[in-house]
Amino acid sequence: MRTLFMILGWFFLIIAAGCLWLEMIAWRAAGTVSFREGGAIWYSLDPGSLNLLQAVTERYLWSALWDPAILTLLKLPALPFLTLLGVACLFLSWVIGQARNRR
């Protein structure tokens, strides 16, 4: 479990670094800083996979899961959200490691 959280944490931080790069490019072009939504970034990179995620979620999982839950997450600013998620996963992996060392 510790390894899973560590891998997820680094994965989210690497994606956040990519979002930081995109934000820096947008800042350089526009001259103002504004964090873009995660869904907007995803859609600009690969709209087909986002549409596929929506279709799979609504058809095979639970249609009510898409609109309030996943759509809310996609509307959050990508850079701070992914950074916090990555740090939280790394923190959980550290906590699990500390608990394992106490045994």
Short mmCIF file of N, CA and C in Angstrom, two decimals:
data_model
loop_
_atom_site.label_atom_id
_atom_site.label_comp_id
_atom_site.label_asym_id
_atom_site.label_seq_id
_atom_site.Cartn_x
_atom_site.Cartn_y
_atom_site.Cartn_z
N MET A 1 0.82 -1.19 0.00
CA MET A 1 0.00 0.00 0.00
C MET A 1 0.87 1.26 0.00
N ARG A 2 1.98 1.18 0.74
CA ARG A 2 2.89 2.32 0.80
C ARG A 2 3.45 2.63 -0.58
N THR A 3 3.83 1.60 -1.30
CA THR A 3 4.41 1.80 -2.64
C THR A 3 3.38 2.40 -3.59
N LEU A 4 2.13 1.96 -3.48
CA LEU A 4 1.07 2.49 -4.34
C LEU A 4 0.89 3.99 -4.11
N PHE A 5 0.83 4.41 -2.85
CA PHE A 5 0.68 5.84 -2.56
C PHE A 5 1.90 6.63 -3.00
N MET A 6 3.08 6.04 -2.88
CA MET A 6 4.29 6.74 -3.32
C MET A 6 4.29 6.92 -4.84
N ILE A 7 3.91 5.88 -5.56
CA ILE A 7 3.86 5.98 -7.03
C ILE A 7 2.80 7.00 -7.45
N LEU A 8 1.62 6.95 -6.82
CA LEU A 8 0.57 7.90 -7.15
C LEU A 8 1.00 9.33 -6.82
N GLY A 9 1.66 9.50 -5.69
CA GLY A 9 2.11 10.83 -5.31
C GLY A 9 3.08 11.42 -6.30
N TRP A 10 4.08 10.65 -6.70
CA TRP A 10 5.04 11.15 -7.69
C TRP A 10 4.38 11.35 -9.05
N PHE A 11 3.43 10.49 -9.41
CA PHE A 11 2.71 10.63 -10.67
C PHE A 11 1.96 11.97 -10.69
N PHE A 12 1.21 12.26 -9.61
CA PHE A 12 0.46 13.51 -9.56
C PHE A 12 1.38 14.73 -9.54
N LEU A 13 2.53 14.62 -8.88
CA LEU A 13 3.46 15.75 -8.86
C LEU A 13 4.10 15.96 -10.23
N ILE A 14 4.35 14.90 -10.97
CA ILE A 14 4.90 15.05 -12.32
C ILE A 14 3.86 15.69 -13.25
N ILE A 15 2.60 15.27 -13.10
CA ILE A 15 1.53 15.89 -13.90
C ILE A 15 1.38 17.36 -13.50
N ALA A 16 1.51 17.67 -12.21
CA ALA A 16 1.44 19.06 -11.75
C ALA A 16 2.58 19.89 -12.34
N ALA A 17 3.75 19.29 -12.46
CA ALA A 17 4.88 19.99 -13.08
C ALA A 17 4.58 20.30 -14.55
N GLY A 18 3.93 19.37 -15.22
CA GLY A 18 3.52 19.64 -16.60
C GLY A 18 2.50 20.75 -16.68
N CYS A 19 1.57 20.78 -15.72
CA CYS A 19 0.58 21.86 -15.67
C CYS A 19 1.26 23.19 -15.38
N LEU A 20 2.28 23.18 -14.52
CA LEU A 20 3.03 24.39 -14.24
C LEU A 20 3.69 24.90 -15.52
N TRP A 21 4.23 24.00 -16.29
CA TRP A 21 4.84 24.38 -17.56
C TRP A 21 3.81 25.02 -18.50
N LEU A 22 2.62 24.42 -18.59
CA LEU A 22 1.57 24.99 -19.43
C LEU A 22 1.12 26.35 -18.91
N GLU A 23 1.04 26.50 -17.59
CA GLU A 23 0.65 27.78 -17.00
C GLU A 23 1.70 28.86 -17.27
N MET A 24 2.96 28.47 -17.23
CA MET A 24 4.03 29.43 -17.50
C MET A 24 3.99 29.88 -18.97
N ILE A 25 3.70 28.97 -19.87
CA ILE A 25 3.58 29.33 -21.28
C ILE A 25 2.39 30.27 -21.48
N ALA A 26 1.25 29.97 -20.83
CA ALA A 26 0.07 30.82 -20.95
C ALA A 26 0.33 32.19 -20.32
N TRP A 27 1.06 32.22 -19.21
CA TRP A 27 1.40 33.48 -18.56
C TRP A 27 2.29 34.33 -19.45
N ARG A 28 3.23 33.68 -20.09
CA ARG A 28 4.15 34.39 -20.98
C ARG A 28 3.40 34.99 -22.17
N ALA A 29 2.42 34.26 -22.68
CA ALA A 29 1.67 34.73 -23.84
C ALA A 29 0.67 35.82 -23.47
N ALA A 30 -0.04 35.63 -22.34
CA ALA A 30 -1.11 36.57 -21.97
C ALA A 30 -0.63 37.69 -21.05
N GLY A 31 0.39 37.41 -20.27
CA GLY A 31 0.87 38.42 -19.34
C GLY A 31 0.17 38.42 -18.00
N THR A 32 -0.82 37.56 -17.82
CA THR A 32 -1.52 37.46 -16.54
C THR A 32 -1.50 36.01 -16.07
N VAL A 33 -1.55 35.85 -14.77
CA VAL A 33 -1.56 34.51 -14.19
C VAL A 33 -3.00 34.11 -13.90
N SER A 34 -3.41 32.99 -14.43
CA SER A 34 -4.72 32.42 -14.10
C SER A 34 -4.62 30.91 -14.24
N PHE A 35 -4.99 30.23 -13.18
CA PHE A 35 -4.93 28.77 -13.21
C PHE A 35 -6.08 28.23 -14.04
N ARG A 36 -5.75 27.38 -14.99
CA ARG A 36 -6.78 26.79 -15.83
C ARG A 36 -7.37 25.57 -15.15
N GLU A 37 -8.60 25.28 -15.49
CA GLU A 37 -9.29 24.10 -14.95
C GLU A 37 -8.65 22.83 -15.48
N GLY A 38 -8.68 21.79 -14.66
CA GLY A 38 -8.12 20.52 -15.07
C GLY A 38 -8.82 19.95 -16.29
N GLY A 39 -10.14 20.08 -16.33
CA GLY A 39 -10.89 19.58 -17.47
C GLY A 39 -10.55 20.31 -18.76
N ALA A 40 -10.29 21.60 -18.66
CA ALA A 40 -9.94 22.38 -19.85
C ALA A 40 -8.58 21.96 -20.39
N ILE A 41 -7.64 21.72 -19.47
CA ILE A 41 -6.32 21.27 -19.91
C ILE A 41 -6.42 19.89 -20.53
N TRP A 42 -7.14 18.99 -19.88
CA TRP A 42 -7.31 17.64 -20.41
C TRP A 42 -7.96 17.68 -21.78
N TYR A 43 -9.02 18.50 -21.92
CA TYR A 43 -9.72 18.58 -23.20
C TYR A 43 -8.82 19.14 -24.30
N SER A 44 -7.95 20.08 -23.95
CA SER A 44 -7.06 20.63 -24.97
C SER A 44 -5.99 19.63 -25.39
N LEU A 45 -5.61 18.72 -24.49
CA LEU A 45 -4.60 17.72 -24.82
C LEU A 45 -5.18 16.52 -25.55
N ASP A 46 -6.31 15.99 -25.06
CA ASP A 46 -6.90 14.79 -25.67
C ASP A 46 -8.40 14.75 -25.39
N PRO A 47 -9.22 15.39 -26.22
CA PRO A 47 -10.66 15.44 -25.95
C PRO A 47 -11.33 14.07 -26.04
N GLY A 48 -10.79 13.18 -26.84
CA GLY A 48 -11.40 11.85 -26.99
C GLY A 48 -11.38 11.05 -25.71
N SER A 49 -10.27 11.12 -24.97
CA SER A 49 -10.19 10.34 -23.73
C SER A 49 -11.10 10.90 -22.66
N LEU A 50 -11.28 12.22 -22.63
CA LEU A 50 -12.21 12.82 -21.66
C LEU A 50 -13.64 12.42 -21.98
N ASN A 51 -13.99 12.43 -23.25
CA ASN A 51 -15.33 11.99 -23.65
C ASN A 51 -15.53 10.50 -23.36
N LEU A 52 -14.48 9.71 -23.54
CA LEU A 52 -14.56 8.28 -23.24
C LEU A 52 -14.78 8.06 -21.75
N LEU A 53 -14.07 8.83 -20.92
CA LEU A 53 -14.26 8.72 -19.47
C LEU A 53 -15.69 9.05 -19.08
N GLN A 54 -16.25 10.07 -19.68
CA GLN A 54 -17.64 10.43 -19.38
C GLN A 54 -18.59 9.32 -19.81
N ALA A 55 -18.40 8.78 -21.00
CA ALA A 55 -19.28 7.73 -21.49
C ALA A 55 -19.20 6.47 -20.63
N VAL A 56 -18.00 6.07 -20.26
CA VAL A 56 -17.83 4.87 -19.43
C VAL A 56 -18.44 5.09 -18.05
N THR A 57 -18.21 6.27 -17.49
CA THR A 57 -18.76 6.55 -16.16
C THR A 57 -20.28 6.54 -16.18
N GLU A 58 -20.88 7.18 -17.16
CA GLU A 58 -22.34 7.27 -17.20
C GLU A 58 -23.01 5.96 -17.59
N ARG A 59 -22.37 5.18 -18.43
CA ARG A 59 -23.00 3.94 -18.89
C ARG A 59 -22.76 2.76 -17.97
N TYR A 60 -21.53 2.61 -17.52
CA TYR A 60 -21.17 1.37 -16.83
C TYR A 60 -21.01 1.52 -15.33
N LEU A 61 -20.71 2.69 -14.83
CA LEU A 61 -20.54 2.85 -13.39
C LEU A 61 -21.81 3.39 -12.76
N TRP A 62 -21.97 4.72 -12.79
CA TRP A 62 -23.15 5.32 -12.18
C TRP A 62 -23.29 6.69 -12.80
N SER A 63 -24.39 6.95 -13.46
CA SER A 63 -24.53 8.20 -14.21
C SER A 63 -24.51 9.42 -13.30
N ALA A 64 -24.99 9.29 -12.08
CA ALA A 64 -24.98 10.42 -11.15
C ALA A 64 -23.58 10.73 -10.64
N LEU A 65 -22.63 9.83 -10.82
CA LEU A 65 -21.26 10.06 -10.38
C LEU A 65 -20.58 11.12 -11.24
N TRP A 66 -20.94 11.21 -12.52
CA TRP A 66 -20.26 12.14 -13.41
C TRP A 66 -20.56 13.58 -13.06
N ASP A 67 -21.87 13.91 -13.00
CA ASP A 67 -22.24 15.32 -12.89
C ASP A 67 -21.84 15.97 -11.57
N PRO A 68 -22.18 15.45 -10.43
CA PRO A 68 -21.75 16.22 -9.25
C PRO A 68 -20.29 15.97 -8.86
N ALA A 69 -19.80 14.76 -8.98
CA ALA A 69 -18.48 14.44 -8.41
C ALA A 69 -17.33 14.70 -9.39
N ILE A 70 -17.29 13.98 -10.47
CA ILE A 70 -16.15 14.07 -11.38
C ILE A 70 -16.11 15.44 -12.07
N LEU A 71 -17.26 15.97 -12.43
CA LEU A 71 -17.30 17.27 -13.07
C LEU A 71 -16.80 18.37 -12.13
N THR A 72 -17.11 18.25 -10.85
CA THR A 72 -16.60 19.21 -9.86
C THR A 72 -15.09 19.14 -9.78
N LEU A 73 -14.53 17.93 -9.78
CA LEU A 73 -13.08 17.78 -9.73
C LEU A 73 -12.42 18.34 -10.99
N LEU A 74 -13.06 18.16 -12.14
CA LEU A 74 -12.49 18.66 -13.39
C LEU A 74 -12.54 20.18 -13.48
N LYS A 75 -13.41 20.82 -12.71
CA LYS A 75 -13.51 22.27 -12.73
C LYS A 75 -12.55 22.95 -11.76
N LEU A 76 -11.86 22.17 -10.94
CA LEU A 76 -10.88 22.75 -10.02
C LEU A 76 -9.63 23.19 -10.77
N PRO A 77 -8.94 24.20 -10.26
CA PRO A 77 -7.66 24.59 -10.89
C PRO A 77 -6.68 23.42 -10.84
N ALA A 78 -6.12 23.08 -11.95
CA ALA A 78 -5.32 21.85 -12.07
C ALA A 78 -4.04 21.88 -11.25
N LEU A 79 -3.31 22.96 -11.33
CA LEU A 79 -2.00 23.00 -10.67
C LEU A 79 -2.09 22.85 -9.15
N PRO A 80 -2.88 23.65 -8.45
CA PRO A 80 -2.94 23.46 -6.99
C PRO A 80 -3.56 22.13 -6.59
N PHE A 81 -4.59 21.69 -7.33
CA PHE A 81 -5.26 20.44 -6.98
C PHE A 81 -4.32 19.25 -7.12
N LEU A 82 -3.60 19.16 -8.23
CA LEU A 82 -2.70 18.03 -8.45
C LEU A 82 -1.51 18.08 -7.50
N THR A 83 -1.05 19.28 -7.19
CA THR A 83 0.06 19.40 -6.23
C THR A 83 -0.37 18.91 -4.86
N LEU A 84 -1.53 19.37 -4.40
CA LEU A 84 -2.02 18.92 -3.08
C LEU A 84 -2.30 17.42 -3.07
N LEU A 85 -2.84 16.90 -4.14
CA LEU A 85 -3.11 15.47 -4.22
C LEU A 85 -1.82 14.66 -4.18
N GLY A 86 -0.81 15.11 -4.89
CA GLY A 86 0.48 14.42 -4.88
C GLY A 86 1.15 14.46 -3.52
N VAL A 87 1.13 15.63 -2.88
CA VAL A 87 1.73 15.75 -1.55
C VAL A 87 0.95 14.90 -0.54
N ALA A 88 -0.37 14.87 -0.66
CA ALA A 88 -1.17 14.05 0.26
C ALA A 88 -0.85 12.56 0.08
N CYS A 89 -0.69 12.11 -1.14
CA CYS A 89 -0.35 10.70 -1.37
C CYS A 89 1.03 10.37 -0.83
N LEU A 90 1.99 11.27 -1.04
CA LEU A 90 3.32 11.03 -0.49
C LEU A 90 3.31 11.05 1.04
N PHE A 91 2.51 11.93 1.62
CA PHE A 91 2.39 11.97 3.08
C PHE A 91 1.78 10.66 3.60
N LEU A 92 0.75 10.15 2.92
CA LEU A 92 0.15 8.88 3.33
C LEU A 92 1.14 7.73 3.22
N SER A 93 1.98 7.75 2.19
CA SER A 93 2.97 6.68 2.08
C SER A 93 3.99 6.79 3.21
N TRP A 94 4.33 8.00 3.61
CA TRP A 94 5.25 8.19 4.74
C TRP A 94 4.61 7.71 6.04
N VAL A 95 3.32 8.03 6.25
CA VAL A 95 2.62 7.61 7.47
C VAL A 95 2.54 6.09 7.52
N ILE A 96 2.24 5.46 6.41
CA ILE A 96 2.17 4.00 6.37
C ILE A 96 3.54 3.41 6.67
N GLY A 97 4.59 4.02 6.14
CA GLY A 97 5.94 3.53 6.42
C GLY A 97 6.31 3.69 7.89
N GLN A 98 5.92 4.79 8.51
CA GLN A 98 6.18 4.99 9.93
C GLN A 98 5.42 3.98 10.77
N ALA A 99 4.18 3.70 10.41
CA ALA A 99 3.40 2.71 11.16
C ALA A 99 3.99 1.32 11.01
N ARG A 100 4.53 1.04 9.83
CA ARG A 100 5.14 -0.27 9.60
C ARG A 100 6.43 -0.40 10.41
N ASN A 101 7.19 0.67 10.55
CA ASN A 101 8.44 0.62 11.30
C ASN A 101 8.22 0.47 12.81
N ARG A 102 7.08 0.86 13.32
CA ARG A 102 6.78 0.75 14.75
C ARG A 102 6.46 -0.67 15.18
N ARG A 103 6.12 -1.50 14.25
CA ARG A 103 5.76 -2.89 14.60
C ARG A 103 6.94 -3.67 15.01
#
